[in-house]
Coordinates of C-alpha atoms and ligand atoms in Angstrom, one line a residue:
X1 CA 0.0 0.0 0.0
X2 CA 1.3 3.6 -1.1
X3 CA 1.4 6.7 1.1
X4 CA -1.9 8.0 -1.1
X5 CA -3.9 4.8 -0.4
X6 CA -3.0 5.0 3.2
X7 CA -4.3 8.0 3.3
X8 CA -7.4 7.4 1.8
X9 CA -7.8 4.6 3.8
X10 CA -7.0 5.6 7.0
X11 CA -7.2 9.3 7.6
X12 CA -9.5 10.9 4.9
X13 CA -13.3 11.5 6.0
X14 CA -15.7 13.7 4.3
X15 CA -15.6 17.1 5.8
X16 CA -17.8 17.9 9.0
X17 CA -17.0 21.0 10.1
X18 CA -14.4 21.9 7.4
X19 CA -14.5 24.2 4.3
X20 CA -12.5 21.6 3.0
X21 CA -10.6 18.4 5.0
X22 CA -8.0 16.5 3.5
X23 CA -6.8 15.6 0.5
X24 CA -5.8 19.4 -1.2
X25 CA -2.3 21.3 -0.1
X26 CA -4.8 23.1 2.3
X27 CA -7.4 22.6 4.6
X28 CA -9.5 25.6 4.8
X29 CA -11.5 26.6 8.4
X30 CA -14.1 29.0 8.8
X31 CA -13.3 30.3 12.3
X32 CA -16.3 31.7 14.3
X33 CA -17.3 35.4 14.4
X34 CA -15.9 36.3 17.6
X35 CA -13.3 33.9 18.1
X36 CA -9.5 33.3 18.7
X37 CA -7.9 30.2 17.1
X38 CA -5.8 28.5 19.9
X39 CA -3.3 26.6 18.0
X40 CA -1.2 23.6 19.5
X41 CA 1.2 21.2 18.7
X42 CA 2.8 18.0 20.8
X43 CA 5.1 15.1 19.3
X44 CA 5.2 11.8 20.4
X45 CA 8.3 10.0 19.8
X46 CA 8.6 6.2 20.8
X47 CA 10.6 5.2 23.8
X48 CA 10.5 8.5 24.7
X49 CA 6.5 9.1 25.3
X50 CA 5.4 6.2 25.6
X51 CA 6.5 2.6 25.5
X52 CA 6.1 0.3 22.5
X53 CA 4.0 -1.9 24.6
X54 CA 0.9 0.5 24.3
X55 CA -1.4 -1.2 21.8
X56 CA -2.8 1.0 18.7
X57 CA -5.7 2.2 19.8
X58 CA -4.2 3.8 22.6
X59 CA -1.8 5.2 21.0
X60 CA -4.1 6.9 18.8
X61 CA -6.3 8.1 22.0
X62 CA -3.2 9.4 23.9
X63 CA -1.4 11.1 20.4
X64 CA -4.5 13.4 20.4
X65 CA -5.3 13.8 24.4
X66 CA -2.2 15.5 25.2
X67 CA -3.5 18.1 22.4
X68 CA -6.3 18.5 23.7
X69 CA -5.3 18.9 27.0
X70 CA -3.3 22.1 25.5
X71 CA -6.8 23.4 24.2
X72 CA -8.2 22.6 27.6
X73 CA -5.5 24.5 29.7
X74 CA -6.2 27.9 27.3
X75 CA -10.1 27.2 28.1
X76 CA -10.3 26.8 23.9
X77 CA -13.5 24.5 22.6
X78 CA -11.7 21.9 19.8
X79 CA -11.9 22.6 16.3
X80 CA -10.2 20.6 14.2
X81 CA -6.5 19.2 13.8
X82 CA -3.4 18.1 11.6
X83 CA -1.5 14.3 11.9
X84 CA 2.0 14.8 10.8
X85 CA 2.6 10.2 10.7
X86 CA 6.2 9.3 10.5
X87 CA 5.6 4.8 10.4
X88 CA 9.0 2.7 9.7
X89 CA 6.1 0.6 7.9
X90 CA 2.9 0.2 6.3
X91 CA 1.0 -2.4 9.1
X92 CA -2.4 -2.4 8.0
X93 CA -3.3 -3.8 11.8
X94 CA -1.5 -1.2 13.4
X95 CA -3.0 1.5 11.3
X96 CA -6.4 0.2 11.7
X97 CA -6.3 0.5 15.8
X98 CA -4.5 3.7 15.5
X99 CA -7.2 5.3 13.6
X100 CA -10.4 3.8 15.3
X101 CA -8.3 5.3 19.3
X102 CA -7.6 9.0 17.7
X103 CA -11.2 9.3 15.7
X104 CA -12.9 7.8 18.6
X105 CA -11.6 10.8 20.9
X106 CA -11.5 13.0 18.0
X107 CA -15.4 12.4 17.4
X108 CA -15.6 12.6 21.5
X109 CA -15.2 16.2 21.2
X110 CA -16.1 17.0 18.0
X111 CA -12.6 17.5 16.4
X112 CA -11.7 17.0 12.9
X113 CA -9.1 15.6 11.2
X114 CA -8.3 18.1 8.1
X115 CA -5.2 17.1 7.0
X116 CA -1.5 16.1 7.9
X117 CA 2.0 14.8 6.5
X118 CA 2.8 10.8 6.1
X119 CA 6.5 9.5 5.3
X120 CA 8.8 6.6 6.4
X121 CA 10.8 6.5 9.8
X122 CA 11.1 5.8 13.2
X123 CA 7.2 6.0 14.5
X124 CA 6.7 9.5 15.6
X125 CA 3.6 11.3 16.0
X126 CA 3.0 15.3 15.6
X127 CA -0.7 16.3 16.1
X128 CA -1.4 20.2 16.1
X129 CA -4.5 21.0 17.3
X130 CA -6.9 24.2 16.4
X131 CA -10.1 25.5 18.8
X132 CA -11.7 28.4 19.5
X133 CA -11.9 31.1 22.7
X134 CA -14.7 33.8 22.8
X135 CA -13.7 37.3 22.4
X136 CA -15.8 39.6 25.1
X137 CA -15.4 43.1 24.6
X138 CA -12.3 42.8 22.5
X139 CA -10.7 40.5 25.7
X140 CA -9.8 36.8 24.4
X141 CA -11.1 34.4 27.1
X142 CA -8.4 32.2 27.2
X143 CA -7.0 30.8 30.1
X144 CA -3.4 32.3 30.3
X145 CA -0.6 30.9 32.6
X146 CA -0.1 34.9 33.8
X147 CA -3.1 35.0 35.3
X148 CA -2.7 33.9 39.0
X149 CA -3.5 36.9 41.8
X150 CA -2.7 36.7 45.3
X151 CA -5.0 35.3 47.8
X152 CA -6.2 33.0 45.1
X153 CA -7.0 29.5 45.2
X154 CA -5.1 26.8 43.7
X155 CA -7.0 23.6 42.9
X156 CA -6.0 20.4 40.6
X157 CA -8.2 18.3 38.2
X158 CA -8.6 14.2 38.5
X159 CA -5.8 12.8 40.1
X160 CA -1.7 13.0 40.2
X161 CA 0.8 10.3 39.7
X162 CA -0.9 7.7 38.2
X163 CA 1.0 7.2 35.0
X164 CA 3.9 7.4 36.8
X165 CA 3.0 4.7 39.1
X166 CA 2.1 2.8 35.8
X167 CA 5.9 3.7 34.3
X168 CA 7.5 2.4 37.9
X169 CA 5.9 -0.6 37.6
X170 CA 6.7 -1.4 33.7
X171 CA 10.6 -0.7 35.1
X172 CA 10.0 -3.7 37.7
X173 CA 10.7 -1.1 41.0
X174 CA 6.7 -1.8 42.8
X175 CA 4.7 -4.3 42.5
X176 CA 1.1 -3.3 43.0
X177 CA -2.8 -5.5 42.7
X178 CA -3.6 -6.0 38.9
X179 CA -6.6 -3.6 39.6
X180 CA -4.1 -1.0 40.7
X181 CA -2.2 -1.4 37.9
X182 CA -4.9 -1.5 35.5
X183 CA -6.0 1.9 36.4
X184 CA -3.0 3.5 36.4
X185 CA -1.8 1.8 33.0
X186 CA -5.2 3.2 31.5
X187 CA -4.4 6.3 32.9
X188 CA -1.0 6.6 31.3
X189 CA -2.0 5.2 28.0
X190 CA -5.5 6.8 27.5
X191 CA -5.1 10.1 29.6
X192 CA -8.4 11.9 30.1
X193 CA -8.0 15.6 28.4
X194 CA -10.0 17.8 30.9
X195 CA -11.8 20.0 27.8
X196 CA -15.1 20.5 29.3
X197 CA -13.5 21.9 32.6
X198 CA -11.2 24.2 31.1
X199 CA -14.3 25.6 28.7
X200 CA -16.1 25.8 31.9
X201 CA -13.5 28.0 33.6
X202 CA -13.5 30.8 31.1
X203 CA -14.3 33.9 33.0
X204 CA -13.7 32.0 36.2
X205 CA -10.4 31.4 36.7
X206 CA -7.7 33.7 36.8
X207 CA -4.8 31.1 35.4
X208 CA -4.5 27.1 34.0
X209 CA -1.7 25.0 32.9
X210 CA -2.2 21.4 32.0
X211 CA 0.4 18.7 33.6
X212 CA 2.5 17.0 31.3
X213 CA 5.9 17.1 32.9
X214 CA 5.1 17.4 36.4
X215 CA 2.6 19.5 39.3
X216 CA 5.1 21.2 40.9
X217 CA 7.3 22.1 37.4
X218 CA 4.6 23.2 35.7
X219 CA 2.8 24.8 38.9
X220 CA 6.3 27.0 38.8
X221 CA 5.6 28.3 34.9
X222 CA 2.4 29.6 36.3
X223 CA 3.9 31.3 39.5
X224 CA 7.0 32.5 37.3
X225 CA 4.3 34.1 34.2
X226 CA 2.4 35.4 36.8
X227 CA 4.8 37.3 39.2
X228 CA 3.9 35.1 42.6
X229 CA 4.6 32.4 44.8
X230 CA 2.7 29.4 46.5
X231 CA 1.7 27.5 49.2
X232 CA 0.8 23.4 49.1
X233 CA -1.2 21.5 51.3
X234 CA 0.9 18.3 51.6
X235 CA -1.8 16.5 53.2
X236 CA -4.0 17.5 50.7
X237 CA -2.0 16.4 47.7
X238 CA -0.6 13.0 49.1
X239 CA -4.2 11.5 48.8
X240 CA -4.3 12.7 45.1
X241 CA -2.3 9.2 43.8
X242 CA -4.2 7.1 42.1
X243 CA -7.6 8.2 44.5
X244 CA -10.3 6.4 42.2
X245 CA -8.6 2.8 42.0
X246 CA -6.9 3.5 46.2
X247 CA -10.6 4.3 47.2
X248 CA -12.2 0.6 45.8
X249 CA -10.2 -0.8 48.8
X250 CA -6.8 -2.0 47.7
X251 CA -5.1 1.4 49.4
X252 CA -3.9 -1.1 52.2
X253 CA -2.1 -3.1 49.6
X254 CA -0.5 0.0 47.5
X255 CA 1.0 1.9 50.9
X256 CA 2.6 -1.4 51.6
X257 CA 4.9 -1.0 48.3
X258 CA 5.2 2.6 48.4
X259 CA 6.8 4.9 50.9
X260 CA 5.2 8.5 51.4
X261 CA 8.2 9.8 50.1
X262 CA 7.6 8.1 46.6
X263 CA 4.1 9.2 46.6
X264 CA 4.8 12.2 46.9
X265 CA 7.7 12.1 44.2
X266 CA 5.1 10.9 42.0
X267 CA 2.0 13.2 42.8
X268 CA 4.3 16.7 42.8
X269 CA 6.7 15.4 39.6
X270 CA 5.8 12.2 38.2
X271 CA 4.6 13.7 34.7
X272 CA 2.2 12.7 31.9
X273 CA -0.7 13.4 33.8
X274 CA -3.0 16.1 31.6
X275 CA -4.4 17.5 34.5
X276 CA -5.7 21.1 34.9
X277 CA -4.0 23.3 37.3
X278 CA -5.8 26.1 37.8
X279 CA -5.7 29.3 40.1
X280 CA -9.5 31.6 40.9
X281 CA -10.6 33.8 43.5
X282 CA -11.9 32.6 46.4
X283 CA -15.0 34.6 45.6
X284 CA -15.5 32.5 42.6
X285 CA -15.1 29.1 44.4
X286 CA -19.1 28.2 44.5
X287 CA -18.5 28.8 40.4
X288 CA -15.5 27.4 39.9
X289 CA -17.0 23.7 42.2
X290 CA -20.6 24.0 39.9
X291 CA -18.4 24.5 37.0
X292 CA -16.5 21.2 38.1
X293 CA -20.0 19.5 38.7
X294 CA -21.4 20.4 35.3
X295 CA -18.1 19.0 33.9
X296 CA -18.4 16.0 35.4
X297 CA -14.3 16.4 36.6
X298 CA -13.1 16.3 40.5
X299 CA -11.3 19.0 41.3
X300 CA -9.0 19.7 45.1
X301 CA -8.4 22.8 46.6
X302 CA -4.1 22.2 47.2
X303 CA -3.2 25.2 48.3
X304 CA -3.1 29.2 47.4
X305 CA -1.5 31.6 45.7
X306 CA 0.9 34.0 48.1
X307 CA 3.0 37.3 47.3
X308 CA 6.0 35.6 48.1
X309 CA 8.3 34.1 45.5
X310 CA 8.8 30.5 45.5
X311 CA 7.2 27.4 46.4
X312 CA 6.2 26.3 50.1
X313 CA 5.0 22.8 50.9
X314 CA 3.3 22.7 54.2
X315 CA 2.1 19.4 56.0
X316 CA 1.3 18.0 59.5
X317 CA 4.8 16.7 59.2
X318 CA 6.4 20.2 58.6
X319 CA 7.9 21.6 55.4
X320 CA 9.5 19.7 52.6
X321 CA 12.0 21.4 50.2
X322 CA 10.3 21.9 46.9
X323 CA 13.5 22.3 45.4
X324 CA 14.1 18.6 44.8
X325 CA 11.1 17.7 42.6
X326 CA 12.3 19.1 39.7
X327 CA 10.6 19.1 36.0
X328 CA 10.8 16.6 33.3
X329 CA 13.2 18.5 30.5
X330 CA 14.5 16.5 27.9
X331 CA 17.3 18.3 27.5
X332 CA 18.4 18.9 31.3
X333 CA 22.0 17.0 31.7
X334 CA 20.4 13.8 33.8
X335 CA 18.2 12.9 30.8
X336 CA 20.1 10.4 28.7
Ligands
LIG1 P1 1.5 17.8 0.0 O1 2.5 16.9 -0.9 O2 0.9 18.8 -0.7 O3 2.1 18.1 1.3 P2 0.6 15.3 0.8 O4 0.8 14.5 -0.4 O5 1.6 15.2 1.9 O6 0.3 16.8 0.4 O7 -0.8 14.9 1.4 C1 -2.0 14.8 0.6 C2 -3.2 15.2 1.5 O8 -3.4 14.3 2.5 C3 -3.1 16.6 2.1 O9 -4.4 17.1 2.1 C4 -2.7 16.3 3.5 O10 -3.1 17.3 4.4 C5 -3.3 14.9 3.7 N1 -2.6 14.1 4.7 C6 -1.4 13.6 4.6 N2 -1.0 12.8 5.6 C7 -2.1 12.8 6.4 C8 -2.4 12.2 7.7 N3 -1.5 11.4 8.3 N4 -3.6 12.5 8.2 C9 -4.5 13.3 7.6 N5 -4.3 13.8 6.4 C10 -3.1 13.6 5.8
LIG2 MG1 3.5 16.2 2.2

């Protein structure tokens, strides 16, 4: 099968939403009266994101998630998108569960495929992602990371960890129930992007980031943009590992493997979670819990935003340094 059949087999629809989807040099958008574009782009390289143990489908599903978590963080509805494919071969199987996980989340929330790139080499996946933020009184309503005011809450989305919980036990360092692991492997693989949440804080919060490299890292670029500091309720944020698989009963048997030290590790920088982080006014907190509701998302209350610089993370065991839970950077020395 040639590039052009593959295509056509795989990746070309008729146009929904679209002027025109795939197949020309261009896809052409009609964006709404009144609208920003918010425009996104994340790579997924094997080995690197994610292991070549994931099956297809998944694949597909997570390749578009952490897009959309982008759009989600910025408050931005989904539009549409582009696939940029790079496959060392054409396997028909493969390409089949690929393109039934990505159109099954694209179709979720009513975002298009309108075109792309496909070529040979190592599998590597580049989605860019459009949507769309109202404009009120010549004031985009997108969720900015430069947002955050003192006094203001900060709260968190789902739960933190998981996926690395997932990773640690792929590497053979904790052995956990097969329910446990089940969870947490779903939630690595097929990460839930928190769209209707971050539509639902537009005009609500004051500042969002989504976590892909870690809570505390990417809780920083928030702080840094904004010109503030923090403070974390380390009680608070241990009990957001895993919560929804802990909470069916097998808590007991996960403590046993992991110390509070390594939950913690994993809740403030284990990564790859596409979680919102978001900052709003305690004023708006009644809003900002119905907007949760309506979404149908948990959200925490960790801590708040403070005038001071820097992070501080408070618990009934004292203060812990937030100095060592560092970011994921690719390029940072450790990283091999
Ligand atoms: P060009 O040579 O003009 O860049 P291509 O031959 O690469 O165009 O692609 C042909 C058409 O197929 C274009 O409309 C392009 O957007 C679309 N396309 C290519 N690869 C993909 C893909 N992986 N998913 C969706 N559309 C794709
Ligand atoms: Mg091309």
């Amino acid at each position: 099968m040639g590039e052009f059949d593959l295509i056509a087999k795989y990746f070309k629809r008729p146009a929904r939403d679209a002027v025109l989807g795939v197949g020309d040099d261009c896809a052409l958008l009609l964006p709404a009266p009144g609208t920003h574009l918010a425009v996104s782009s994340d790579m997924l390289v094997e080995g690197r994101h994610f292991l070549s143990t994931v099956s297809p489908e998944r694949l597909g599903h997570k390749a578009l998630a952490v897009n959309l978590s982008d759009l989600a963080a910025c408050g931005a509805t989904p539009r549409a998108f582009t696939l940029a494919l790079a496959l060392p071969r054409v396997d028909e199987a493969w390409l089949a569960g690929f393109a039934q996980g990505l159109f099954a989340l694209a179709d979720a929330h009513g975002c298009e495929l309108v075109g792309g790139d496909t070529t040979q080499g190592p599998l590597n996946i580049c989605i860019t992602v459009l949507g769309e933020v109202p404009v009120v009184d010549g004031r985009s309503q997108a969720l900015l990371r430069s947002g955050a005011q003192v006094g203001d809450d900060i709260y968190v989305s789902g739960t933190l960890g998981d996926a690395r919980l997932a990773l640690e036990v792929f590497r053979g360092n904790v052995q956990v129930p097969a329910a446990v692991f089940e969870h947490a492997r779903r939630r690595m693989e097929q990460p839930s992007p928190r769209v209707a949440l971050g539509v639902g804080l537009r005009g609500l919060a004051s500042s969002a980031i989504d976590v892909s490299d870690g809570f505390l890292g990417d809780l920083r670029h928030v702080l840094q943009a904004s010109g503030v500091g923090a403070q974390i309720d380390i009680d608070i944020a241990i009990n957001l590992l895993a919560a929804p698989a802990l909470s069916t009963g097998s808590n007991a048997d996960l403590m046993l493997q992991i110390s509070s030290a390594q939950a913690l590790e994993w809740v403030f920088a284990g990564g790859d979670d596409y979680e919102l982080v978001f900052t709003a006014a305690p004023a708006n907190a009644h809003r900002v819990a119905q907007a949760a509701r309506d979404a149908k998302t948990r959200i925490t209350r960790v801590g708040r935003i403070e005038a001071e610089p820097g992070l501080r993370l408070e618990g009934s065991q004292g203060l812990v340094q937030a100095e060592k839970f560092g970011s994921f950077d690719h390029f940072a020395p450790s990283v091999k």
